Coordinates of C-alpha atoms in Angstrom, one line a residue:
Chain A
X14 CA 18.9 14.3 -8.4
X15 CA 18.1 10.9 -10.3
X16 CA 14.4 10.4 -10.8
X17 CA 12.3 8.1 -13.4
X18 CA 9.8 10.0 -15.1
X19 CA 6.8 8.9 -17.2
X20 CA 4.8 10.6 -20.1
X21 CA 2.2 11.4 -20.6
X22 CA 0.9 11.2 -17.0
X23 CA -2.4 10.9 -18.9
X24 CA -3.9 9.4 -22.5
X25 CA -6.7 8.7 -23.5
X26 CA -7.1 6.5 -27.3
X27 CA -9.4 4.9 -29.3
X28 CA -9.7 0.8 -29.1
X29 CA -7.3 -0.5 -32.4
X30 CA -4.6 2.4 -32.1
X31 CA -0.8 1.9 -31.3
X32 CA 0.3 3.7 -28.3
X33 CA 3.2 4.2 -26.9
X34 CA 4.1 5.0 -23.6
X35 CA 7.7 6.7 -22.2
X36 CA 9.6 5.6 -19.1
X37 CA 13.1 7.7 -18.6
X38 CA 15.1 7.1 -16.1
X39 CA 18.6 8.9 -14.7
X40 CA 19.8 6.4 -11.9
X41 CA 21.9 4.2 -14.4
X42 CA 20.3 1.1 -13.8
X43 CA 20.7 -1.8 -15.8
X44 CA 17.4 -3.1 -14.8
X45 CA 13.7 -1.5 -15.6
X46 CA 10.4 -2.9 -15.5
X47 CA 6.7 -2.3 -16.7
X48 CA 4.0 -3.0 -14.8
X49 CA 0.1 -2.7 -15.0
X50 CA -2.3 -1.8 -11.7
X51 CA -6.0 -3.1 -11.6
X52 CA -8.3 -3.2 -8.7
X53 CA -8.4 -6.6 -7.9
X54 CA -5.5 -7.7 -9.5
X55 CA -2.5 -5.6 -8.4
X56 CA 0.9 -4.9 -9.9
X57 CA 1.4 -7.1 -12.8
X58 CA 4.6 -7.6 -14.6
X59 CA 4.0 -6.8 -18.2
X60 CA 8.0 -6.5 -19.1
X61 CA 11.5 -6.2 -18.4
X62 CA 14.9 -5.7 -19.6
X63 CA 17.8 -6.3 -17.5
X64 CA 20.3 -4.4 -20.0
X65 CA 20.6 -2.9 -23.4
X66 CA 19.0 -5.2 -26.0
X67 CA 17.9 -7.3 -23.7
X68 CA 13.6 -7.8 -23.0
X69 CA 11.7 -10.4 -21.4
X70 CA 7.9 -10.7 -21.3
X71 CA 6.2 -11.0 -17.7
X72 CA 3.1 -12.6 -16.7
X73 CA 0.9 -10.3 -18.4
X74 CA 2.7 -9.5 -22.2
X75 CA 0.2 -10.2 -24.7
X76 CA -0.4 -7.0 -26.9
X77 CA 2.9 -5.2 -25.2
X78 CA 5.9 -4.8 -26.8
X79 CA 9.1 -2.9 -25.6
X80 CA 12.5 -2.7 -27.0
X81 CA 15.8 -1.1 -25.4
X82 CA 18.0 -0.1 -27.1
X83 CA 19.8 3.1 -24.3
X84 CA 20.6 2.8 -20.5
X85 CA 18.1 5.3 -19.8
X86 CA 14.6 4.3 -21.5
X87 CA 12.3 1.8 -22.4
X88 CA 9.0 2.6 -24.2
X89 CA 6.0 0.5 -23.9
X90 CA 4.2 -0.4 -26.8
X91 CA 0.7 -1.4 -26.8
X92 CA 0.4 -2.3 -30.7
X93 CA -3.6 -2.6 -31.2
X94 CA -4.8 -0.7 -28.0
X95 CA -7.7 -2.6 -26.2
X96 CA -10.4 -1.8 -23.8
X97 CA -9.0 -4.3 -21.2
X98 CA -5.5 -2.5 -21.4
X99 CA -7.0 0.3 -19.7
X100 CA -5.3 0.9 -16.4
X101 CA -2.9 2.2 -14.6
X102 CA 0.8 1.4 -15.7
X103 CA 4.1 2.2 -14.1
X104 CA 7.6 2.2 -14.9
X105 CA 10.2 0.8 -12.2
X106 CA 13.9 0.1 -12.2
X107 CA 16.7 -1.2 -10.5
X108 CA 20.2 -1.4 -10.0
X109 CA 22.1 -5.0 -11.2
X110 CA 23.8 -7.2 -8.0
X111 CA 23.6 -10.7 -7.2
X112 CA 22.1 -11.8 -4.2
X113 CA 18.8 -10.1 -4.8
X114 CA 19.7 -6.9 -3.1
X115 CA 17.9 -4.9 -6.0
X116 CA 15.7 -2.2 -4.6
X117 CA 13.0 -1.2 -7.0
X118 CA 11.7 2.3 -7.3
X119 CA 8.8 3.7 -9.5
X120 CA 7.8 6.6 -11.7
X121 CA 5.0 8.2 -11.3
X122 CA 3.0 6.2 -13.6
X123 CA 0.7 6.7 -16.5
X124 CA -3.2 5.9 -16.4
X125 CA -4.6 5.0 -20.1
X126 CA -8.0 5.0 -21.1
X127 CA -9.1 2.8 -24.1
X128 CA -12.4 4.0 -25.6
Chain B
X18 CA -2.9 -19.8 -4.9
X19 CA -1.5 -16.4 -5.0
X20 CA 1.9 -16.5 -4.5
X21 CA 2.1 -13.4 -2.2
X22 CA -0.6 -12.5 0.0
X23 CA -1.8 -9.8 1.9
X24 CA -5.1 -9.7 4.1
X25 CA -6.8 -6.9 1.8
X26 CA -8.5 -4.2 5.2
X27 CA -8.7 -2.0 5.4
X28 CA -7.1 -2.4 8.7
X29 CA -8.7 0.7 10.9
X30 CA -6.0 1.9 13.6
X31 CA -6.8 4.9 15.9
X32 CA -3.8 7.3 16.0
X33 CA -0.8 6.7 18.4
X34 CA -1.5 2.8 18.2
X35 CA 0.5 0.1 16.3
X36 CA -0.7 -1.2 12.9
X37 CA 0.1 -4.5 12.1
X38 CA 0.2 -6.1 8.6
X39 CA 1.0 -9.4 7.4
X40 CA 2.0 -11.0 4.4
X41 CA 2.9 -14.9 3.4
X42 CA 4.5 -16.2 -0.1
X43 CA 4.6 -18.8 -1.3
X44 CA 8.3 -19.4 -3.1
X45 CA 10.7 -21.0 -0.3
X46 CA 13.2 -19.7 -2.4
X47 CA 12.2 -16.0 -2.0
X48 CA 15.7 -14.2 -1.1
X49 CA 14.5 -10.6 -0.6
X50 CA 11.0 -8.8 0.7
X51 CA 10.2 -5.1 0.5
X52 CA 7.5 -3.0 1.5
X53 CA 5.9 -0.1 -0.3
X54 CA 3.8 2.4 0.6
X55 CA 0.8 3.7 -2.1
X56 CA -1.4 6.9 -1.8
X57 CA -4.2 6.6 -3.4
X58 CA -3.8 8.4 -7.3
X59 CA 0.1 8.3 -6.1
X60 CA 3.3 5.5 -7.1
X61 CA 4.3 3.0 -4.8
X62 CA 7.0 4.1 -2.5
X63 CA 9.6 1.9 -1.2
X64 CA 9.5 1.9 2.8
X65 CA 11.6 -1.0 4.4
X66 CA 13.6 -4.0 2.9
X67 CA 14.6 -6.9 4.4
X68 CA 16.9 -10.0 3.4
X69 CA 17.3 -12.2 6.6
X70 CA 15.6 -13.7 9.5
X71 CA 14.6 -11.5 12.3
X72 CA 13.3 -7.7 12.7
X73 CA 14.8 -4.6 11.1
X74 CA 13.5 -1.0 12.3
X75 CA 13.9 2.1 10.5
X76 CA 11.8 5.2 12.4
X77 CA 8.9 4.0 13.2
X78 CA 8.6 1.1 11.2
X79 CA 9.6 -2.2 11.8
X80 CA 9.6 -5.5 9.4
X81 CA 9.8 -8.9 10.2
X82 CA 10.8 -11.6 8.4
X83 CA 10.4 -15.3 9.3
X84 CA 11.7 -17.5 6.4
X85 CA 10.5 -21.2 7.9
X86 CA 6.9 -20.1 8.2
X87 CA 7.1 -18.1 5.0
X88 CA 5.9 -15.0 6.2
X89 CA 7.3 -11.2 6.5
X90 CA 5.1 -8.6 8.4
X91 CA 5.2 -4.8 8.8
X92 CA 4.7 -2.7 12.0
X93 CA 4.1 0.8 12.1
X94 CA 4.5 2.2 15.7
X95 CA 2.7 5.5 17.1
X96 CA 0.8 5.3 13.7
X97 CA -0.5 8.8 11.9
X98 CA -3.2 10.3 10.2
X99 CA -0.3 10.4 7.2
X100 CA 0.4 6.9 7.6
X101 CA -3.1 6.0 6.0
X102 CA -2.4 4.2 2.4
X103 CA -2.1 0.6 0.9
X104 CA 0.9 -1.2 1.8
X105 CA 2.5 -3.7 -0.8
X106 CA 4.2 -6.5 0.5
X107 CA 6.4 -7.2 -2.7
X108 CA 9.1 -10.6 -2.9
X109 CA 12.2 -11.3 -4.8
X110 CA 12.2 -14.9 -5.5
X111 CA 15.2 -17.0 -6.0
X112 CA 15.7 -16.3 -9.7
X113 CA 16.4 -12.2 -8.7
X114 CA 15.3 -9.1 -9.8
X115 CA 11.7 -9.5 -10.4
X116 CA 9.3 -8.7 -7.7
X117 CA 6.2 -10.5 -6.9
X118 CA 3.7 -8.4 -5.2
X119 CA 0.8 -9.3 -2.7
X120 CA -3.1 -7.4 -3.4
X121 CA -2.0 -4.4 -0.5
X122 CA -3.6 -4.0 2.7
X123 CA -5.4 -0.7 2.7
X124 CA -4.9 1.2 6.2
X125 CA -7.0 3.4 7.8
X126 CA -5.3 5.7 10.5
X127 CA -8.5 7.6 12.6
X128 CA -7.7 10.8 14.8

Protein backbone atom coordinates (compact mmCIF):
# COMPACT_ATOMS: atom_id res chain seq x y z
CA UNK A 1 0.00 0.00 0.00
CA UNK A 2 1.26 3.69 -0.48
CA UNK A 3 2.10 5.34 2.79
CA UNK A 4 4.37 8.53 3.74
CA UNK A 5 6.73 7.79 6.37
CA UNK A 6 8.90 10.04 8.52
CA UNK A 7 12.26 9.47 10.39
CA UNK A 8 13.16 9.63 13.03
CA UNK A 9 9.82 9.59 14.83
CA UNK A 10 11.98 11.19 17.53
CA UNK A 11 15.30 13.56 17.92
CA UNK A 12 16.52 15.24 20.21
CA UNK A 13 19.78 17.99 19.41
CA UNK A 14 21.68 20.54 20.75
CA UNK A 15 20.77 24.46 19.94
CA UNK A 16 23.42 25.48 16.74
CA UNK A 17 23.45 21.93 15.09
CA UNK A 18 22.10 21.04 11.48
CA UNK A 19 19.37 18.61 11.38
CA UNK A 20 17.80 17.03 9.05
CA UNK A 21 14.67 15.51 8.91
CA UNK A 22 13.22 12.61 6.22
CA UNK A 23 9.72 12.62 4.67
CA UNK A 24 9.30 9.50 1.99
CA UNK A 25 6.55 9.02 0.32
CA UNK A 26 5.11 6.08 -2.18
CA UNK A 27 1.79 7.64 -3.62
CA UNK A 28 3.54 9.51 -6.63
CA UNK A 29 2.49 12.80 -5.82
CA UNK A 30 3.81 15.72 -7.37
CA UNK A 31 2.96 17.77 -4.39
CA UNK A 32 4.51 17.54 -0.61
CA UNK A 33 4.49 19.79 2.17
CA UNK A 34 6.25 20.49 5.64
CA UNK A 35 4.50 21.68 8.33
CA UNK A 36 5.24 22.64 12.03
CA UNK A 37 2.45 21.96 15.12
CA UNK A 38 2.56 24.28 18.28
CA UNK A 39 -0.02 24.63 20.86
CA UNK A 40 -1.46 27.73 20.21
CA UNK A 41 -0.48 28.12 16.88
CA UNK A 42 -1.50 25.16 14.80
CA UNK A 43 -0.25 23.71 11.54
CA UNK A 44 2.06 26.03 9.95
CA UNK A 45 3.37 25.82 6.46
CA UNK A 46 7.06 25.77 6.65
CA UNK A 47 7.54 24.45 2.86
CA UNK A 48 6.54 22.97 -0.23
CA UNK A 49 7.40 21.66 -3.55
CA UNK A 50 4.93 21.08 -6.16
CA UNK A 51 7.50 18.89 -8.33
CA UNK A 52 11.08 17.91 -8.79
CA UNK A 53 13.35 20.96 -8.37
CA UNK A 54 10.79 22.90 -7.54
CA UNK A 55 10.47 24.62 -3.43
CA UNK A 56 8.65 27.34 -2.15
CA UNK A 57 8.93 28.76 1.43
CA UNK A 58 5.57 29.05 3.56
CA UNK A 59 4.62 31.32 6.22
CA UNK A 60 6.97 30.04 8.63
CA UNK A 61 10.57 29.36 6.49
CA UNK A 62 13.18 31.18 8.24
CA UNK A 63 16.00 28.66 9.40
CA UNK A 64 14.38 25.67 7.01
CA UNK A 65 15.63 24.71 4.02
CA UNK A 66 14.45 21.76 1.73
CA UNK A 67 15.46 20.72 -1.68
CA UNK A 68 13.88 17.95 -4.10
CA UNK A 69 15.45 16.59 -6.20
CA UNK A 70 13.20 12.71 -6.56
CA UNK A 71 9.36 12.16 -6.73
CA UNK A 72 9.41 10.44 -3.61
CA UNK A 73 11.31 12.72 -0.81
CA UNK A 74 11.89 15.82 0.56
CA UNK A 75 14.18 16.37 3.55
CA UNK A 76 13.80 19.18 5.84
CA UNK A 77 16.69 21.04 6.83
CA UNK A 78 16.92 23.02 9.91
CA UNK A 79 20.59 24.56 9.29
CA UNK A 80 21.44 26.17 12.93
CA UNK A 81 18.86 24.18 15.07
CA UNK A 82 17.04 26.59 17.63
CA UNK A 83 15.11 26.27 20.74
CA UNK A 84 11.94 27.83 19.21
CA UNK A 85 12.13 25.07 16.39
CA UNK A 86 11.14 22.66 18.80
CA UNK A 87 7.89 21.05 17.90
CA UNK A 88 6.15 18.82 16.25
CA UNK A 89 6.61 18.63 12.42
CA UNK A 90 4.85 16.70 9.69
CA UNK A 91 5.22 15.75 6.27
CA UNK A 92 2.02 15.84 3.86
CA UNK A 93 1.50 15.38 0.22
CA UNK A 94 -0.77 15.49 -2.56
CA UNK A 95 -1.63 14.54 -5.83
CA UNK A 96 -1.46 17.61 -8.78
CA UNK A 97 -5.13 18.64 -10.46
CA UNK A 98 -6.57 21.90 -11.13
CA UNK A 99 -9.56 22.90 -9.48
CA UNK A 100 -8.31 22.39 -6.03
CA UNK A 101 -9.38 18.83 -5.69
CA UNK A 102 -5.97 17.98 -3.91
CA UNK A 103 -6.54 15.85 -0.84
CA UNK A 104 -3.76 16.06 1.54
CA UNK A 105 -2.66 13.21 3.71
CA UNK A 106 0.07 13.13 6.45
CA UNK A 107 2.93 11.03 7.86
CA UNK A 108 3.21 10.27 10.98
CA UNK A 109 5.31 13.13 11.99
CA UNK A 110 8.40 13.81 13.79
CA UNK A 111 8.59 15.68 17.28
CA UNK A 112 12.24 17.56 17.79
CA UNK A 113 13.62 18.75 20.85
CA UNK A 114 16.17 21.61 20.73
CA UNK A 115 18.28 21.74 23.96
CA UNK B 1 -7.63 38.10 11.78
CA UNK B 2 -7.02 34.43 11.49
CA UNK B 3 -7.88 33.48 8.29
CA UNK B 4 -9.56 30.16 9.35
CA UNK B 5 -11.18 29.73 12.51
CA UNK B 6 -12.38 27.25 14.65
CA UNK B 7 -14.13 27.82 18.22
CA UNK B 8 -11.20 26.09 20.18
CA UNK B 9 -13.76 23.56 23.09
CA UNK B 10 -13.56 21.47 23.98
CA UNK B 11 -17.04 20.85 22.89
CA UNK B 12 -18.38 18.12 25.59
CA UNK B 13 -21.09 15.78 23.82
CA UNK B 14 -22.66 12.80 25.81
CA UNK B 15 -22.56 9.63 23.63
CA UNK B 16 -25.36 8.90 21.03
CA UNK B 17 -25.92 12.87 20.56
CA UNK B 18 -24.77 15.02 17.63
CA UNK B 19 -21.56 17.20 17.85
CA UNK B 20 -21.51 20.12 15.98
CA UNK B 21 -18.47 22.12 14.89
CA UNK B 22 -18.07 25.22 13.00
CA UNK B 23 -15.52 26.89 11.15
CA UNK B 24 -15.45 30.46 9.10
CA UNK B 25 -12.47 31.72 6.64
CA UNK B 26 -11.79 34.35 5.55
CA UNK B 27 -10.58 34.05 1.62
CA UNK B 28 -13.90 34.38 -0.62
CA UNK B 29 -11.88 32.70 -2.98
CA UNK B 30 -11.37 29.47 -0.95
CA UNK B 31 -12.34 26.57 -3.61
CA UNK B 32 -11.94 23.50 -1.34
CA UNK B 33 -12.52 22.69 2.68
CA UNK B 34 -11.45 19.48 4.36
CA UNK B 35 -11.73 18.13 7.65
CA UNK B 36 -9.29 16.12 9.70
CA UNK B 37 -9.39 14.37 12.55
CA UNK B 38 -6.19 14.37 15.24
CA UNK B 39 -5.61 12.03 18.27
CA UNK B 40 -3.75 13.39 20.61
CA UNK B 41 0.34 12.16 20.07
CA UNK B 42 -1.28 10.91 16.55
CA UNK B 43 -1.23 12.70 12.61
CA UNK B 44 -4.06 14.47 11.29
CA UNK B 45 -6.46 12.24 9.42
CA UNK B 46 -8.44 13.32 6.64
CA UNK B 47 -12.26 12.69 7.36
CA UNK B 48 -14.69 14.59 4.84
CA UNK B 49 -13.97 17.03 1.88
CA UNK B 50 -16.14 19.20 0.32
CA UNK B 51 -15.99 21.58 -2.87
CA UNK B 52 -19.58 23.06 -3.27
CA UNK B 53 -22.60 24.54 -1.66
CA UNK B 54 -24.77 22.40 0.41
CA UNK B 55 -24.27 19.09 2.71
CA UNK B 56 -22.30 15.97 1.89
CA UNK B 57 -22.53 12.76 4.30
CA UNK B 58 -20.24 10.01 4.49
CA UNK B 59 -21.23 7.48 7.70
CA UNK B 60 -21.94 9.35 10.21
CA UNK B 61 -20.54 12.49 9.37
CA UNK B 62 -21.89 15.20 7.63
CA UNK B 63 -20.21 18.60 6.29
CA UNK B 64 -21.64 21.68 5.26
CA UNK B 65 -20.52 24.16 3.28
CA UNK B 66 -22.07 27.68 2.80
CA UNK B 67 -19.80 29.77 0.47
CA UNK B 68 -21.92 33.40 0.90
CA UNK B 69 -21.59 33.37 4.67
CA UNK B 70 -18.05 31.94 4.47
CA UNK B 71 -18.52 29.17 6.72
CA UNK B 72 -18.17 25.13 6.47
CA UNK B 73 -19.30 23.05 9.53
CA UNK B 74 -18.92 19.40 10.51
CA UNK B 75 -21.60 17.13 12.08
CA UNK B 76 -20.97 13.92 13.69
CA UNK B 77 -24.23 11.96 14.26
CA UNK B 78 -24.75 9.22 17.09
CA UNK B 79 -21.28 10.48 18.34
CA UNK B 80 -18.66 7.84 20.19
CA UNK B 81 -16.45 7.55 22.91
CA UNK B 82 -13.78 7.06 19.67
CA UNK B 83 -14.93 10.07 18.14
CA UNK B 84 -13.16 12.16 20.93
CA UNK B 85 -10.10 14.19 19.17
CA UNK B 86 -9.36 17.77 17.66
CA UNK B 87 -10.91 18.38 14.42
CA UNK B 88 -9.06 20.68 11.85
CA UNK B 89 -11.07 22.60 9.70
CA UNK B 90 -8.36 23.07 6.89
CA UNK B 91 -9.18 25.51 3.32
CA UNK B 92 -7.73 25.51 -0.16
CA UNK B 93 -7.75 29.04 -1.19
CA UNK B 94 -8.02 30.18 -4.76
CA UNK B 95 -4.38 29.90 -5.59
CA UNK B 96 -4.59 25.73 -5.03
CA UNK B 97 -2.79 23.28 -3.26
CA UNK B 98 -1.86 24.80 -0.03
CA UNK B 99 -4.07 24.35 2.90
CA UNK B 100 -4.87 26.86 5.49
CA UNK B 101 -5.81 25.41 8.65
CA UNK B 102 -8.11 26.70 11.56
CA UNK B 103 -6.67 26.24 15.67
CA UNK B 104 -9.01 22.65 15.95
CA UNK B 105 -11.82 22.26 18.11
CA UNK B 106 -10.97 19.63 20.68
CA UNK B 107 -14.13 17.25 21.36
CA UNK B 108 -15.04 15.51 24.27
CA UNK B 109 -17.37 12.44 23.70
CA UNK B 110 -18.72 11.31 27.57
CA UNK B 111 -20.31 7.69 28.02
Amino acid sequence: DAEITQSPRHKITETGRQVTLACHQTWNHNNMFWYRQDLGHGLRLIHYSYGVQDTNKGEVSDGYSVSRSNTEDLPLTLESAASSQTSVYFCASSESSSGGYNEQFFGPGTRLTVL
Amino acid sequence: QKEVEQNSGPLSVPEGAIASLNCTYSDRGSQSFFWYRQYSGKSPELIMSIYSNGDKEDGRFTAQLNKASQYVSLLIRDSQPSDSATYLCAVMGAAGNKLTFGGGTRVLVKP
